[in-house]
mmCIF file of C-alpha atoms in Angstrom:
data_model
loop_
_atom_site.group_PDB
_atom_site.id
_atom_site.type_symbol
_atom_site.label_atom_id
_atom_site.label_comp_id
_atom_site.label_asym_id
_atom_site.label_seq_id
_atom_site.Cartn_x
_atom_site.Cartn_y
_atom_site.Cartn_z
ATOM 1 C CA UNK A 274 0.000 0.000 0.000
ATOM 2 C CA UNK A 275 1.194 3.515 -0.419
ATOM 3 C CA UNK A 276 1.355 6.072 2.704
ATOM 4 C CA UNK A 277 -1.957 6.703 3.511
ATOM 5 C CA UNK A 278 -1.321 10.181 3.974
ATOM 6 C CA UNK A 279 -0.643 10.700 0.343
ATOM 7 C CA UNK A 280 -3.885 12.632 -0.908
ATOM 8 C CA UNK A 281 -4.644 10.142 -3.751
ATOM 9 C CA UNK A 282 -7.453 11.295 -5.975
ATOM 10 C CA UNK A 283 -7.660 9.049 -9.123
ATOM 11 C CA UNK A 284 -10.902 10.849 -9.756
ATOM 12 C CA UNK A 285 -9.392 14.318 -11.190
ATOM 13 C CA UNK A 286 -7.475 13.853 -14.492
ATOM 14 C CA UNK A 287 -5.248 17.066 -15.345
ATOM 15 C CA UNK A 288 -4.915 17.370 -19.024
ATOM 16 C CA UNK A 289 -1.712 16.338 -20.029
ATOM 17 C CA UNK A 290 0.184 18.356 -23.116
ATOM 18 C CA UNK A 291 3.762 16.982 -24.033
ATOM 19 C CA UNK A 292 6.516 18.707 -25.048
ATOM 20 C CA UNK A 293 9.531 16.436 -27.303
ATOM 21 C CA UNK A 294 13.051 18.081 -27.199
ATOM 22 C CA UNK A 295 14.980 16.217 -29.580
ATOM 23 C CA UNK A 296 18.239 16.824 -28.935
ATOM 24 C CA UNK A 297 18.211 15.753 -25.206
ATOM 25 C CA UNK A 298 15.532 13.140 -25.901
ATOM 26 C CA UNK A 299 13.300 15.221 -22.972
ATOM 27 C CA UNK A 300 9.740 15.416 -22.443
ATOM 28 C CA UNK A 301 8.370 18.568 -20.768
ATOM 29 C CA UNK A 302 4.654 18.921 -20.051
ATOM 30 C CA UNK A 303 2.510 21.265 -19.022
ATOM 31 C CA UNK A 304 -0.478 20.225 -16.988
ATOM 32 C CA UNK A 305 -3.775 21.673 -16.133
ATOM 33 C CA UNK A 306 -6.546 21.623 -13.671
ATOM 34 C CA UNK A 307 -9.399 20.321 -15.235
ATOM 35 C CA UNK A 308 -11.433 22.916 -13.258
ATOM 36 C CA UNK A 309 -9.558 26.340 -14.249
ATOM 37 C CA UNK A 310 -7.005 27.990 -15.899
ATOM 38 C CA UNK A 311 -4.217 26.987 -13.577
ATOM 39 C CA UNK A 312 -1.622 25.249 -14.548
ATOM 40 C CA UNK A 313 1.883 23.696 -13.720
ATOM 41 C CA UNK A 314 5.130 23.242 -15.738
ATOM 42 C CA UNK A 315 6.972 20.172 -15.185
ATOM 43 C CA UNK A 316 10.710 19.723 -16.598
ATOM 44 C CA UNK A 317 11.416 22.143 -18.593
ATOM 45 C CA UNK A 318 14.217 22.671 -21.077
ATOM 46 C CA UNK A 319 16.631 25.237 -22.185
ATOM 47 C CA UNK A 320 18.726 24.842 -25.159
ATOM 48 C CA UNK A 321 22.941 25.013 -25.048
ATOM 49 C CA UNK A 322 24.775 24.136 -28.498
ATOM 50 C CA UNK A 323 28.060 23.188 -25.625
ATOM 51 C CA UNK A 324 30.367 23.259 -28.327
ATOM 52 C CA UNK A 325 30.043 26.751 -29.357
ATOM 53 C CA UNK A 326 28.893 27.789 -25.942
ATOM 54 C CA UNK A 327 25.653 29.215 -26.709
ATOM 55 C CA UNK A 328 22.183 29.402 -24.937
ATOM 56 C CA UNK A 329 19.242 30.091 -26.658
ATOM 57 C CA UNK A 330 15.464 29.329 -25.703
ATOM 58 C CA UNK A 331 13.241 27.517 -28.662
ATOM 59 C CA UNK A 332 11.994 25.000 -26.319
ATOM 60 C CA UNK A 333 10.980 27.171 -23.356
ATOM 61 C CA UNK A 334 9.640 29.425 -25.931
ATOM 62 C CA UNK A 335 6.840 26.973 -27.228
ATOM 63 C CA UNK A 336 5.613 25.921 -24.010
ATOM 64 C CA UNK A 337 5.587 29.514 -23.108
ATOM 65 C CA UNK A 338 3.620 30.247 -26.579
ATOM 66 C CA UNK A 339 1.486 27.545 -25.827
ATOM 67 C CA UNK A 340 0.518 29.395 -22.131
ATOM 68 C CA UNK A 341 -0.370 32.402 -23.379
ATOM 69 C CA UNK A 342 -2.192 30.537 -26.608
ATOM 70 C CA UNK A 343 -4.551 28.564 -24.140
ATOM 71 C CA UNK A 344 -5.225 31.181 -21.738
ATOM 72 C CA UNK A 345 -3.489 29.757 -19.325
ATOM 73 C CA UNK A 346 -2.136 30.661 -15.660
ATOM 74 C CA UNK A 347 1.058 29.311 -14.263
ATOM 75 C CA UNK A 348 1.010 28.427 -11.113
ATOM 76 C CA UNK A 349 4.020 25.834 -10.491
ATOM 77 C CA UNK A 350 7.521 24.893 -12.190
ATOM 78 C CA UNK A 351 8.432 21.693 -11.112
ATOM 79 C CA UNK A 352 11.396 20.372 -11.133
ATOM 80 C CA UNK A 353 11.548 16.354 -10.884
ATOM 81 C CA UNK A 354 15.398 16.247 -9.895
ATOM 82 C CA UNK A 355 18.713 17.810 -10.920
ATOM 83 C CA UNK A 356 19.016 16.761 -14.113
ATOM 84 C CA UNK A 357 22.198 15.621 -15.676
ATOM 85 C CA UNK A 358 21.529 15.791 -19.432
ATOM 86 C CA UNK A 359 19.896 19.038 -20.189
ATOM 87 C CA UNK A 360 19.434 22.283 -19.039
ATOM 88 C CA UNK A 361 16.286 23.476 -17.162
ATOM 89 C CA UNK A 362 14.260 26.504 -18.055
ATOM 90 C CA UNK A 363 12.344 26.949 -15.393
ATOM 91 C CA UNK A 364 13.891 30.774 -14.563
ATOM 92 C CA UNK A 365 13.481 31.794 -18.116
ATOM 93 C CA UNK A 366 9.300 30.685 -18.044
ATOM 94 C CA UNK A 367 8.966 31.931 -14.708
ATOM 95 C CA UNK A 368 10.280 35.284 -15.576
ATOM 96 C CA UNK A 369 7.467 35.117 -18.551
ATOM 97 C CA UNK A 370 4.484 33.610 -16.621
ATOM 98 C CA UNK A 371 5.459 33.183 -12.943
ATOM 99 C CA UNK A 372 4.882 30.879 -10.849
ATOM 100 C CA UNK A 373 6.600 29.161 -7.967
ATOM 101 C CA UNK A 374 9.719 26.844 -8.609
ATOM 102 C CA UNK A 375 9.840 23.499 -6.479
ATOM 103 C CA UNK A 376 12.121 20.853 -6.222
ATOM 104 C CA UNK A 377 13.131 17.945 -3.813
ATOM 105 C CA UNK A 378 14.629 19.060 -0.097
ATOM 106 C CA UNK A 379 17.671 17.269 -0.704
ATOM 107 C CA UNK A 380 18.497 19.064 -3.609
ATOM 108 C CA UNK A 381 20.885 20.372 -1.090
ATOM 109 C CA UNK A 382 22.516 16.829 -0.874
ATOM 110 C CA UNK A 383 23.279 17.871 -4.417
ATOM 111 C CA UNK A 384 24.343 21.005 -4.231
ATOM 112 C CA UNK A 385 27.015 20.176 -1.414
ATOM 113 C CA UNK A 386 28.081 17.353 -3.132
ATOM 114 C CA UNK A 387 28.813 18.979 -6.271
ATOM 115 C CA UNK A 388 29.487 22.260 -4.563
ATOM 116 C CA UNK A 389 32.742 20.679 -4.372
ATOM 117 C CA UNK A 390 33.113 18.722 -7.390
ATOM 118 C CA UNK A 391 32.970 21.973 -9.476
ATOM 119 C CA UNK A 392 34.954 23.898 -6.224
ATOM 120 C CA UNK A 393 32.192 26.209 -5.973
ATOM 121 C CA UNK A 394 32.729 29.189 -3.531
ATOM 122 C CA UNK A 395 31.535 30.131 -0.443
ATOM 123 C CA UNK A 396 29.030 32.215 -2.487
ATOM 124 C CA UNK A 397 27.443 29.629 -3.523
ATOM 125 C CA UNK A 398 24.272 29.023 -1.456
ATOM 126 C CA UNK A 399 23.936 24.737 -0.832
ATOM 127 C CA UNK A 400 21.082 25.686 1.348
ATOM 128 C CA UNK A 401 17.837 25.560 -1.633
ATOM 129 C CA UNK A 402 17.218 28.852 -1.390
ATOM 130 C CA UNK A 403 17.970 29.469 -5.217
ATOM 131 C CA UNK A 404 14.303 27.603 -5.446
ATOM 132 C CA UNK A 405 10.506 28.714 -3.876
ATOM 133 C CA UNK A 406 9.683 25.590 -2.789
ATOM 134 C CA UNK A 407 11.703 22.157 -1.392
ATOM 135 C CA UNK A 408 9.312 19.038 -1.787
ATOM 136 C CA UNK A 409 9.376 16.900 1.273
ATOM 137 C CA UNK A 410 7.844 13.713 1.102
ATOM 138 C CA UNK A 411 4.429 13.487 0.833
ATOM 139 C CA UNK A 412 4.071 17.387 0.565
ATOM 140 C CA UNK A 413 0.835 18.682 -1.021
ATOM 141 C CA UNK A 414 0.224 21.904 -3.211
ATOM 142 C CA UNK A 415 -2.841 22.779 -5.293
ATOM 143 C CA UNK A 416 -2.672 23.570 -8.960
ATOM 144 C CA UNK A 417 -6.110 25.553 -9.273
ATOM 145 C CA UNK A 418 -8.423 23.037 -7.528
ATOM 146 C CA UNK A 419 -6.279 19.966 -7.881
ATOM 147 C CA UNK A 420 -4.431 18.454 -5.295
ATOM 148 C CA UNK A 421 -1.249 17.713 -5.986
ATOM 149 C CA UNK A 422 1.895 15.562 -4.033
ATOM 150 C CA UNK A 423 5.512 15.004 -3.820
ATOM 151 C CA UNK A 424 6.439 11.490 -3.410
ATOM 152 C CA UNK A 425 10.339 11.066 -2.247
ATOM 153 C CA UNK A 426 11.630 8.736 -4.885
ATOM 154 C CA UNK A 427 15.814 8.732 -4.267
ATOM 155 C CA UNK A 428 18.056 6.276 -6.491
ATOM 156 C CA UNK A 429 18.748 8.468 -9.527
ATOM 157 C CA UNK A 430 19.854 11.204 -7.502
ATOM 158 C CA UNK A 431 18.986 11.549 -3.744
ATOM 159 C CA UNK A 432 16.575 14.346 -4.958
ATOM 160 C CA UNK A 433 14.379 12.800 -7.113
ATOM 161 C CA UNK A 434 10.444 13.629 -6.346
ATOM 162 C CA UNK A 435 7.694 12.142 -8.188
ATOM 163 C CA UNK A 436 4.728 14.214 -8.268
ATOM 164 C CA UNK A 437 1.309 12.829 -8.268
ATOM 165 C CA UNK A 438 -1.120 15.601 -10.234
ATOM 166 C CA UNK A 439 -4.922 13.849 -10.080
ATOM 167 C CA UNK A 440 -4.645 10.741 -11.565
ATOM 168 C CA UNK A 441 -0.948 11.587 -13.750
ATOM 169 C CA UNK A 442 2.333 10.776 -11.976
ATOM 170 C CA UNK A 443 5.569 12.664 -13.281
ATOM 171 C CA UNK A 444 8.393 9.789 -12.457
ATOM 172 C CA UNK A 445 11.136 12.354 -13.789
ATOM 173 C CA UNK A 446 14.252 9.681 -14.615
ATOM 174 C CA UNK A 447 13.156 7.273 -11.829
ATOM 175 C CA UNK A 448 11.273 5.077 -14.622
ATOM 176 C CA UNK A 449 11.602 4.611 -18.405
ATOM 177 C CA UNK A 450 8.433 3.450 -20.565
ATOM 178 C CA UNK A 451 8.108 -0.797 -19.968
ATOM 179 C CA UNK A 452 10.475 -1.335 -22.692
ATOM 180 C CA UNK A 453 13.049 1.225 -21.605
ATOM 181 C CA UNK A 454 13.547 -0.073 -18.117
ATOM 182 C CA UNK A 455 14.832 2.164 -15.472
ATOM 183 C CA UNK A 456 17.108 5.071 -14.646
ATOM 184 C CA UNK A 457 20.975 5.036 -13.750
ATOM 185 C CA UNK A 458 21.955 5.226 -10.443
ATOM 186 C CA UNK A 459 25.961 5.169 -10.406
ATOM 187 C CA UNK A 460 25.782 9.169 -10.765
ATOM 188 C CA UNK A 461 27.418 10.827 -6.921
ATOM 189 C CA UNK A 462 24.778 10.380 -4.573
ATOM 190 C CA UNK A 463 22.773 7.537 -7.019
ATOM 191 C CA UNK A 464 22.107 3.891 -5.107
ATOM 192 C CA UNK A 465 20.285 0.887 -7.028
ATOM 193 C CA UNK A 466 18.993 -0.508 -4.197
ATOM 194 C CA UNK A 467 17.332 2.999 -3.304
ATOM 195 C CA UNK A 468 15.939 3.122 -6.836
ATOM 196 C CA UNK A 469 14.636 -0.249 -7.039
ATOM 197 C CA UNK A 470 12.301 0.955 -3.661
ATOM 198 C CA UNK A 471 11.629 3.763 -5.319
ATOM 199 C CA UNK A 472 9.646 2.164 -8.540
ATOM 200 C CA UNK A 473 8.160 -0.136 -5.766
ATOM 201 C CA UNK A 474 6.539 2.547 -4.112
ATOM 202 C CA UNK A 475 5.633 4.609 -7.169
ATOM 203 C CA UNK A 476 4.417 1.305 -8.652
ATOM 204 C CA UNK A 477 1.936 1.068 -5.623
ATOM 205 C CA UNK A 478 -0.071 3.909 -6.890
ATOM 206 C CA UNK A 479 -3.878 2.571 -8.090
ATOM 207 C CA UNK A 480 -3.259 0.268 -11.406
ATOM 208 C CA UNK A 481 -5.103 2.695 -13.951
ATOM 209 C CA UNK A 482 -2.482 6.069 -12.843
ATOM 210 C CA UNK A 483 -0.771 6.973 -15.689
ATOM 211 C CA UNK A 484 2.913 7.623 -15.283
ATOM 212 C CA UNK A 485 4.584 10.150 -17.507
ATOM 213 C CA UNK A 486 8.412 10.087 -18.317
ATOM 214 C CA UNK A 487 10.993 12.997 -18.269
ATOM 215 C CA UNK A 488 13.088 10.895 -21.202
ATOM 216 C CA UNK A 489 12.287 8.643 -23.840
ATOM 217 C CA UNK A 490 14.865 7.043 -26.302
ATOM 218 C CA UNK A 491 12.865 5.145 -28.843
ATOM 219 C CA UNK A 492 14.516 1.614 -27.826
ATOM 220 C CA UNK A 493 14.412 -0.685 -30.696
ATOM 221 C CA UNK A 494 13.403 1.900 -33.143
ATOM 222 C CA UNK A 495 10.010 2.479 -32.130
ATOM 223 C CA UNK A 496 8.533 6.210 -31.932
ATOM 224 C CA UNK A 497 9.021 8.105 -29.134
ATOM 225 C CA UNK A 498 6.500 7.195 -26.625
ATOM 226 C CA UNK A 499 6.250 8.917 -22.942
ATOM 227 C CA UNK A 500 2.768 7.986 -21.188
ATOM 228 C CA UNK A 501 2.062 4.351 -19.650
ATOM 229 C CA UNK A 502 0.160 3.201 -16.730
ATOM 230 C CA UNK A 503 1.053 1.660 -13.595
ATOM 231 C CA UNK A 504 -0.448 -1.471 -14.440
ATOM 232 C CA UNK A 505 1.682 -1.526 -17.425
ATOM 233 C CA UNK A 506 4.958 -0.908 -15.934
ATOM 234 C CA UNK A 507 4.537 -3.498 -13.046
ATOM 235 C CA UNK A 508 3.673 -5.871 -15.971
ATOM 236 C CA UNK A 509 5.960 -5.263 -18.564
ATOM 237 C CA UNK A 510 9.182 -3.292 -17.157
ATOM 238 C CA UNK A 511 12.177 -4.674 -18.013
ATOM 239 C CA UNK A 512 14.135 -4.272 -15.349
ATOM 240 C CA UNK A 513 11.597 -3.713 -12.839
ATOM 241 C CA UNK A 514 8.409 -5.721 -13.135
ATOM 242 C CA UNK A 515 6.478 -7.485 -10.690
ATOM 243 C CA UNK A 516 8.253 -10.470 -9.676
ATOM 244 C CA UNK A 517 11.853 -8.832 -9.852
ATOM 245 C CA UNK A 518 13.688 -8.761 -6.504
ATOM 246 C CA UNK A 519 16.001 -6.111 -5.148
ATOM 247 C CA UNK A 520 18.591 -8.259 -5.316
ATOM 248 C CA UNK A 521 18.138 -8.892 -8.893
ATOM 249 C CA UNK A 522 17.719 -5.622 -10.044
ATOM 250 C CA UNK A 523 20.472 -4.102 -8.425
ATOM 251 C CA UNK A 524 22.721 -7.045 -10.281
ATOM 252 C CA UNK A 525 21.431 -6.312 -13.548
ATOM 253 C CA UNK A 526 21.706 -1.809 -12.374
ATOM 254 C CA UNK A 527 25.251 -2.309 -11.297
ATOM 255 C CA UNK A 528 26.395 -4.398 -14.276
ATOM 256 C CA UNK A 529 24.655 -2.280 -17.138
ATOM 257 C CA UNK A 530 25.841 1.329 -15.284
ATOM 258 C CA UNK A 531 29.007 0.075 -15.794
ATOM 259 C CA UNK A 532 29.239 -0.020 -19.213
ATOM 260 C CA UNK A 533 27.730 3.992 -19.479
ATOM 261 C CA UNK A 534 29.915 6.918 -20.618
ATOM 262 C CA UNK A 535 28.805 10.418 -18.986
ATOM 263 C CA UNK A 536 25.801 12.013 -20.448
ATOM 264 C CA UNK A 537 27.096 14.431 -23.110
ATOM 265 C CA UNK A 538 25.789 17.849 -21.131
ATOM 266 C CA UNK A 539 26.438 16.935 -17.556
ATOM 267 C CA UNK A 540 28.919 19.154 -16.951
ATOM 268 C CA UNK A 541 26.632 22.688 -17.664
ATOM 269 C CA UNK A 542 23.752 20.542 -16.824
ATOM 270 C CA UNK A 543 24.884 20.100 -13.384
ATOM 271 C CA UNK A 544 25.932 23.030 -12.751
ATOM 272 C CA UNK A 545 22.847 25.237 -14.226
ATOM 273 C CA UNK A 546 20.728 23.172 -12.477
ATOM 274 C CA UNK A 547 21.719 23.042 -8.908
ATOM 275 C CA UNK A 548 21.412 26.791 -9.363
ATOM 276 C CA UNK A 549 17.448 26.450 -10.180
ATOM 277 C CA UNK A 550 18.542 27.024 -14.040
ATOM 278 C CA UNK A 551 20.701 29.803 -14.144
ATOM 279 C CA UNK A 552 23.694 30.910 -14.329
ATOM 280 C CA UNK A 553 26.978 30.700 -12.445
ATOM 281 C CA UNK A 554 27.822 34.524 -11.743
ATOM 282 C CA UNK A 555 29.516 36.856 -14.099
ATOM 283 C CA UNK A 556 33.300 37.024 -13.401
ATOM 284 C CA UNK A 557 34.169 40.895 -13.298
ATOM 285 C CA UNK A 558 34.209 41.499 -16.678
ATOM 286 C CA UNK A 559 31.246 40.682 -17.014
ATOM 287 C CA UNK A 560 31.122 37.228 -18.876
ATOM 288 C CA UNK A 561 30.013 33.542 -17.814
ATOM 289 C CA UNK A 562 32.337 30.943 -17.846
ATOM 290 C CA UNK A 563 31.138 27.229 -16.731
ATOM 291 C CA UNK A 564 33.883 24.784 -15.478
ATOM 292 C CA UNK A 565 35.370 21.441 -16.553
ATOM 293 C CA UNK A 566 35.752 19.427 -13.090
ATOM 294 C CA UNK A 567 39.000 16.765 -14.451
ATOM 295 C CA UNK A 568 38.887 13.151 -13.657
ATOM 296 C CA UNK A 569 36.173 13.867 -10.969
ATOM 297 C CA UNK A 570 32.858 12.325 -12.479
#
């Protein structure tokens, strides 16, 4: 059973619009209260080309576009985790529809942790406070006149939330569609055996929820898919269907993280995004450099 005090309501059902970003193989959404206007923003992207060094917005722009379009009010920007293969931008919508910015408590796990893989300064804050709102578990917020929760779901990275809108759970990189399997968890801070609790407890939510993931990679050359049910992952998951034991799966997480190079944008990823999507600081002359951290990842 899941925690009872989780505010489960399988009756409300947000409308769910999807957002592809191709190059980092992300899925954004942006999800609204059946009864209003409000809405919330969940994993958004901001695009880098790394080699030249250059930020630009196209994908924030759309879902921003598409706000406006509907008539919409944005209420939340949620953050699922730190992410480690794109940029977030969250501080680029907010500045253009508001809203509150929430992520996980421990994102300051994170943030002292690689604080000092990057050799941040003493200016930089590992306390949260870049972000409106730290998720603990089991935390509840409204979007309009939904009821929506955090639900702790550590493995990935110790900050991973998944949060339960109505009858739509946003996993972030805790679960992959069935045929995709499951997250990584060899990044600083990752554990397999945390994740593999993790999908248990998500995978407790009511059979007919319908899970939403933050990444999809097309396995086998099928389209890009993001939306699944509960019932289907405990059925069909690769690596972490019913009947798979924790000892199993954290065989089969260990052996095949192994064998993974570094996602290709970790470095600014990391380092934009334990900042709530901006910036490290100007230096005095007023440009923005980000830093390569040698043999430390």
């Amino acid at each position: 059973m899941t925690n009872p005090a989780y505010p489960i309501d399988g009756s409300v059902k947000p409308e769910v619009t999807a957002f592809f970003d191709e190059p980092t193989n992300t899925i954004s959404y942006v999800v609204k209260d059946p009864g209003s206007n409000a809405c919330a923003i969940v994993d958004s992207v901001m695009d880098i080309d790394y080699a030249a060094g250059r930020i630009t917005h196209d994908s924030a722009d759309r879902i921003i576009a598409f706000v406006r379009d509907k008539g919409l009010i944005c209420e939340w920007l949620i953050e699922t985790h730190v992410h480690a293969d794109h940029l977030s931008g969250a501080p680029y919508i907010q500045n253009a529809l508001g809203g509150k910015l929430g992520i996980g408590e421990n994102i300051r796990v994170v943030q002292d942790t690689f604080g000092k893989i990057f050799n941040e300064g003493t200016e930089f804050q590992r306390d949260g406070s870049q972000f409106d709102r730290l998720f603990a578990d089991g935390d509840a917020y409204t979007v309009g006149g939904m009821t929506c929760f955090a639900m702790h779901t550590p493995g990935h990275t110790p900050a991973c939330m998944t949060h339960v809108m109505g009858n739509a759970a946003f996993v972030g990189d805790t679960l992959f569609m069935p045929d995709g399997g499951t997250a990584r968890a060899d990044f600083p801070g990752g554990d397999a055996g945390e994740l593999f609790r993790s999908i248990r407890k998500v995978l407790t939510l009511p059979d007919a929820f319908r899970l939403f993931m933050c990444h999809d990679y097309g396995p086998n050359g099928r389209d890009i898919r993001w939306e699944t049910t509960v019932a289907e992952e405990r059925a069909n998951n690769i690596h972490a269907r019913d009947g798979v034991t924790e000892e199993e799966f954290v065989a089969m997480r260990t052996a095949r993280d192994a064998t993974l190079g570094m996602p290709k944008l970790i470095i600014p990823s990391i380092q934009v995004n334990m900042r709530a999507g901006k910036l490290p600081p100007a230096d005095e002359s007023g440009k923005t450099f980000l830093k390569v951290p040698i043999n430390s990842l």
